[in-house]
mmCIF file of C-alpha atoms in Angstrom:
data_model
loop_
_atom_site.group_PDB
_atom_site.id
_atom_site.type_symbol
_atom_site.label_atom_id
_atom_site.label_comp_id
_atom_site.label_asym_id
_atom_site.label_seq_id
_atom_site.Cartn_x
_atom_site.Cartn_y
_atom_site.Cartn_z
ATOM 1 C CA UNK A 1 16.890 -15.904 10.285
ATOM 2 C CA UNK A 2 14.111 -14.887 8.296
ATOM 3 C CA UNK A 3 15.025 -12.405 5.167
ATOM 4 C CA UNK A 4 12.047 -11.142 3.632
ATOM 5 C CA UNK A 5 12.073 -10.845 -0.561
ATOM 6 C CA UNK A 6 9.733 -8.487 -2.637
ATOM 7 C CA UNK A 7 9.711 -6.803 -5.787
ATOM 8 C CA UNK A 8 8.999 -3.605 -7.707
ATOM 9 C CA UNK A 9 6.451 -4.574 -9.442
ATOM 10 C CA UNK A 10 4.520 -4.142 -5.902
ATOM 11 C CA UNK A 11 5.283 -0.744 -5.660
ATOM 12 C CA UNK A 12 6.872 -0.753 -2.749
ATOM 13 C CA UNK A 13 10.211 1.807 -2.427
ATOM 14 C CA UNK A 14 13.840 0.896 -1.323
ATOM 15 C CA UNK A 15 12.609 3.579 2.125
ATOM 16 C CA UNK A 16 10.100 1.684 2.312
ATOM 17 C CA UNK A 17 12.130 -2.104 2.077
ATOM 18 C CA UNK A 18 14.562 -0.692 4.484
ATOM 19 C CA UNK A 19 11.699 -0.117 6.736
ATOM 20 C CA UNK A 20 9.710 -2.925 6.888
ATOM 21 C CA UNK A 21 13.277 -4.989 6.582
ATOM 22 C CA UNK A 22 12.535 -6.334 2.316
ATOM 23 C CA UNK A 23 15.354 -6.968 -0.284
ATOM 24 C CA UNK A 24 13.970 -5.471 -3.042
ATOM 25 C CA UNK A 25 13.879 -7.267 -6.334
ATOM 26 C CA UNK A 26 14.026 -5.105 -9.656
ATOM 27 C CA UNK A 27 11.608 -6.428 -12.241
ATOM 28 C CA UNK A 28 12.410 -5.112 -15.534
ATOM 29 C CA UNK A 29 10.692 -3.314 -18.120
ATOM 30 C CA UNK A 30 11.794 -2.216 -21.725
ATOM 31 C CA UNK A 31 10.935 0.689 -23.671
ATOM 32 C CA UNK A 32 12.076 0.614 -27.262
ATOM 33 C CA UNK A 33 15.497 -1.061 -26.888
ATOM 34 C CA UNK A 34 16.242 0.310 -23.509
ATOM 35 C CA UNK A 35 15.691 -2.228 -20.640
ATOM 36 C CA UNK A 36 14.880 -0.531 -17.435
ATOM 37 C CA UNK A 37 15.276 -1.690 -13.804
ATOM 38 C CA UNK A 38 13.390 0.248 -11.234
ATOM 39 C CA UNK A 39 15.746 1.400 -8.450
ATOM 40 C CA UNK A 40 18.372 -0.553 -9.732
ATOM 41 C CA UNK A 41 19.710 2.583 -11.024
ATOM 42 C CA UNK A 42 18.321 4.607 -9.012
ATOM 43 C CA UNK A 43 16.713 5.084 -5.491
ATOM 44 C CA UNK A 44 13.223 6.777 -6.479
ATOM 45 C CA UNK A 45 11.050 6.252 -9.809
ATOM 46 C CA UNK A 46 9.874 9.321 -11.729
ATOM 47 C CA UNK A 47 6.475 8.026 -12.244
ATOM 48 C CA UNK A 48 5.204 11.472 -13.614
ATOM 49 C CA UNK A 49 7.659 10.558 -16.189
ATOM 50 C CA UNK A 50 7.086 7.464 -16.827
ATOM 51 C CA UNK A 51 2.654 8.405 -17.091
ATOM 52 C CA UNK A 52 3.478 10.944 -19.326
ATOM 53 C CA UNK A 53 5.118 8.240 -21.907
ATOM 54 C CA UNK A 54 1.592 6.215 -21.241
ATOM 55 C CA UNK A 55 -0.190 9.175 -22.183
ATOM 56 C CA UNK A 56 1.549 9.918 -25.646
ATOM 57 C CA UNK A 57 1.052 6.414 -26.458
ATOM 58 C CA UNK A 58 4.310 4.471 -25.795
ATOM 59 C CA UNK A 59 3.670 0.941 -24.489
ATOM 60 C CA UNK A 60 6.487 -0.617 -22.509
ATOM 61 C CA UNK A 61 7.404 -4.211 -22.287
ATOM 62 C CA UNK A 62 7.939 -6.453 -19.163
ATOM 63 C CA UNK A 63 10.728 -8.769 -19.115
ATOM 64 C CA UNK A 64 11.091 -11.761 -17.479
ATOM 65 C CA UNK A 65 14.417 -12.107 -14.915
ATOM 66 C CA UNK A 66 16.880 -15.330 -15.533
ATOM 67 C CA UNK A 67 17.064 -18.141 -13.351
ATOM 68 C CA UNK A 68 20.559 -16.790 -12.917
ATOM 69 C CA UNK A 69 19.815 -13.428 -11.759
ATOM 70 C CA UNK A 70 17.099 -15.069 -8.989
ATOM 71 C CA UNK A 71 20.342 -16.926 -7.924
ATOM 72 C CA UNK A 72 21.557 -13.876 -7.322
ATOM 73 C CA UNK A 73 19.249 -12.665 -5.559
ATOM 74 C CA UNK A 74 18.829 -15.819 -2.884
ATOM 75 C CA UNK A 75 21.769 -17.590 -2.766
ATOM 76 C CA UNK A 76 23.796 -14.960 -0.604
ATOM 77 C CA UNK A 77 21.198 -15.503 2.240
ATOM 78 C CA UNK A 78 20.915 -19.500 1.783
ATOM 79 C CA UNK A 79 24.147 -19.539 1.741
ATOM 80 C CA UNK A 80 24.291 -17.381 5.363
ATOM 81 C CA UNK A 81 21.819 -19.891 6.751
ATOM 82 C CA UNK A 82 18.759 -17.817 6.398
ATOM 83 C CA UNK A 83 15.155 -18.826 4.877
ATOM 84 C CA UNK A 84 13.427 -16.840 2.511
ATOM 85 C CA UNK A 85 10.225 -15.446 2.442
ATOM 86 C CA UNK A 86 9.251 -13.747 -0.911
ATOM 87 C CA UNK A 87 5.975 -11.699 -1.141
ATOM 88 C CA UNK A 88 5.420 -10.961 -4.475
ATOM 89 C CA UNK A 89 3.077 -9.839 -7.502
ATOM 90 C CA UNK A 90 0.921 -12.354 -9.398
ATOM 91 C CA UNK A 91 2.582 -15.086 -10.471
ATOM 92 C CA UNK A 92 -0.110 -15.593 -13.511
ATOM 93 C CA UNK A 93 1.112 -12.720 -14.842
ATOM 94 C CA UNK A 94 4.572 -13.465 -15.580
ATOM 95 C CA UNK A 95 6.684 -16.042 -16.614
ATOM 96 C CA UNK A 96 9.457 -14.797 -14.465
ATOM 97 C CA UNK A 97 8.652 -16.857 -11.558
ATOM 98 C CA UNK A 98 9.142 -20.211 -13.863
ATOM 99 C CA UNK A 99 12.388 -18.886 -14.456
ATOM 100 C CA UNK A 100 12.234 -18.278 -10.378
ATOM 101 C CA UNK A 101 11.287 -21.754 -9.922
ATOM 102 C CA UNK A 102 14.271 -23.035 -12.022
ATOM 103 C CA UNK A 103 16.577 -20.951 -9.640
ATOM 104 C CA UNK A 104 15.058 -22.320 -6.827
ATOM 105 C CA UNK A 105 15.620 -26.418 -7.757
ATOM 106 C CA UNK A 106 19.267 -25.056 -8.068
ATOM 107 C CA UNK A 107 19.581 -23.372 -5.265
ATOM 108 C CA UNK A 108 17.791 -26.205 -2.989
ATOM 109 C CA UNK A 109 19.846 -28.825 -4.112
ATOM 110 C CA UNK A 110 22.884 -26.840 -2.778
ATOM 111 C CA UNK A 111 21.345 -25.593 0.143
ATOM 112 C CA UNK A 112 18.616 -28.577 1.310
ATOM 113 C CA UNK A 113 18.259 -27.488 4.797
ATOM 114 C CA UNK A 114 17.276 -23.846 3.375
ATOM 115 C CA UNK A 115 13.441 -23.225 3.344
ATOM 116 C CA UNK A 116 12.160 -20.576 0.805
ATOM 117 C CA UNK A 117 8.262 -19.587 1.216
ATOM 118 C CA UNK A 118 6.186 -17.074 -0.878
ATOM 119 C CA UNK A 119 3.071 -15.087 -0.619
ATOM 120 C CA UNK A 120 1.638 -14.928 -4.028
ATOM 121 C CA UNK A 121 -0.614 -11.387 -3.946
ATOM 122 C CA UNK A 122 -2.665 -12.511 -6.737
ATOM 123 C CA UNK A 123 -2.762 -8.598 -7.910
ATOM 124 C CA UNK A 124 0.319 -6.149 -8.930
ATOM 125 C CA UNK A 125 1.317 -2.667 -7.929
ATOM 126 C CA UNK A 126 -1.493 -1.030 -5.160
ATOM 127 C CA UNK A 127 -3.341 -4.186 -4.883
ATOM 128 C CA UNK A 128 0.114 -6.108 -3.968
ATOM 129 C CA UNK A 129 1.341 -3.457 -2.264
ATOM 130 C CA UNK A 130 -0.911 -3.449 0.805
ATOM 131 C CA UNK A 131 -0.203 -7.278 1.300
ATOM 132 C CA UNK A 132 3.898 -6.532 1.058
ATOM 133 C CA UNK A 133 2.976 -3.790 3.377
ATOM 134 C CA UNK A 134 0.835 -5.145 5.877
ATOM 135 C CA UNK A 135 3.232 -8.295 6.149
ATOM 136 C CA UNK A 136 6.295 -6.181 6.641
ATOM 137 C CA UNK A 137 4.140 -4.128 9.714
ATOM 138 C CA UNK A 138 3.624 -8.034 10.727
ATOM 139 C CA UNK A 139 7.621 -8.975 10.618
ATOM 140 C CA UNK A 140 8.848 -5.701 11.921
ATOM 141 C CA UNK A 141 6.218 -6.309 14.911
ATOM 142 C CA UNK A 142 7.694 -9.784 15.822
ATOM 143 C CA UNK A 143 4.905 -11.933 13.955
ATOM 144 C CA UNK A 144 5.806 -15.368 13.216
ATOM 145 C CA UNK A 145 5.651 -17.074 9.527
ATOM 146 C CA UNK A 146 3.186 -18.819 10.479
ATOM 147 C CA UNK A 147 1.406 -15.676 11.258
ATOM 148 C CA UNK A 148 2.166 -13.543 8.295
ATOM 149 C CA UNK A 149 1.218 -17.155 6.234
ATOM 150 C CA UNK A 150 -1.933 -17.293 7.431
ATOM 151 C CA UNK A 151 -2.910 -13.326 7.365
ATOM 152 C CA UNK A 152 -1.850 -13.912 3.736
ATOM 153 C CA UNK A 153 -3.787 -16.740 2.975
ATOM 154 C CA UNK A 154 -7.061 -14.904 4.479
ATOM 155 C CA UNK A 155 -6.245 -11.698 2.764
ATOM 156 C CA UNK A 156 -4.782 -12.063 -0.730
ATOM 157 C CA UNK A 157 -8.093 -12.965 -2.022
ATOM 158 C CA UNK A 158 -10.097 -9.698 -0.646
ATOM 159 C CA UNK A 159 -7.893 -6.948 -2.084
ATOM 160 C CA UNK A 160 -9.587 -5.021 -4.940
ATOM 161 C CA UNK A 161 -8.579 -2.076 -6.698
ATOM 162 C CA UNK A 162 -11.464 0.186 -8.912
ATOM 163 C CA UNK A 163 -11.198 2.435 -11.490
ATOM 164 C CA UNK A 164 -12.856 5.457 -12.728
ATOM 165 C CA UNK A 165 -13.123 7.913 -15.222
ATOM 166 C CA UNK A 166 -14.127 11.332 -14.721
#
């Protein structure tokens, strides 16, 4: 079987995971010296909240994830028999997925038949969110990998977000 993979930093919901049939992957953040995983804790994010600490000026940190807790992540499902597809943020803007990569030489040397495949969405939060989305419409709908592969490789590259000010 198939399991898909994605994170928070494509702000995508747990309702939303359990929808589209995603394990959701909590990327960290720390503000002051509180470290912060989104729905880890919790099942929804108070993003008012969390704007409102933008606004007065506080600047949060992102933290990478070990090569350990990727393990943890994956291995259950290798370890079932199942592939992996991840569909995640930009990799150029973290060094996470090195430690992700790491993880992964583990992982394959104890599990060689398991195949682990990932849709990079080049973007983060609304502009990765409508490729996690639009792939999860794809696997709840019966598409193949090879489908949601190649809808990803055509896509990725035309999402654009703008910004204004008013």
């Amino acid at each position: 079987m198939l399991i898909l993979f994605t994170d928070s930093d494509t702000d995508i919901t747990p309702k939303e995971c359990r929808e589209y049939g995603y394990q959701l992957i909590s990327m960290p953040y720390i503000i002051g010296d509180q470290t912060f995983y989104p729905y880890k804790d919790s099942e929804e994010f108070d993003f008012v909240s969390f704007y409102q600490m933008l606004e007065k000026g506080v600047i949060p940190k992102t933290s990478a994830l070990s090569p350990g807790e990727y393990i943890e992540y994956f291995e259950p499902h290798f370890k079932n028999g199942d592939d992996i597809l991840y569909v995640h943020f930009s990799s150029a803007m973290s060094g996470t997925f090195q430690a992700m990569n790491l993880a992964l030489e583990e992982l394959k040397a104890k599990y060689p038949e398991r195949k682990f495949y990932e849709i990079d969405c080049k973007g983060i939060t609304i502009n990765a969110y409508y490729t996690v989305k639009a792939i999860g419409k794809m696997h709840k709908a019966g598409a193949t990998l090879e489908e949601m592969l190649a809808f990803a490789e055509k896509e990725v590259d035309h999402a654009a977000t703008y910004f204004y000010a008013s």
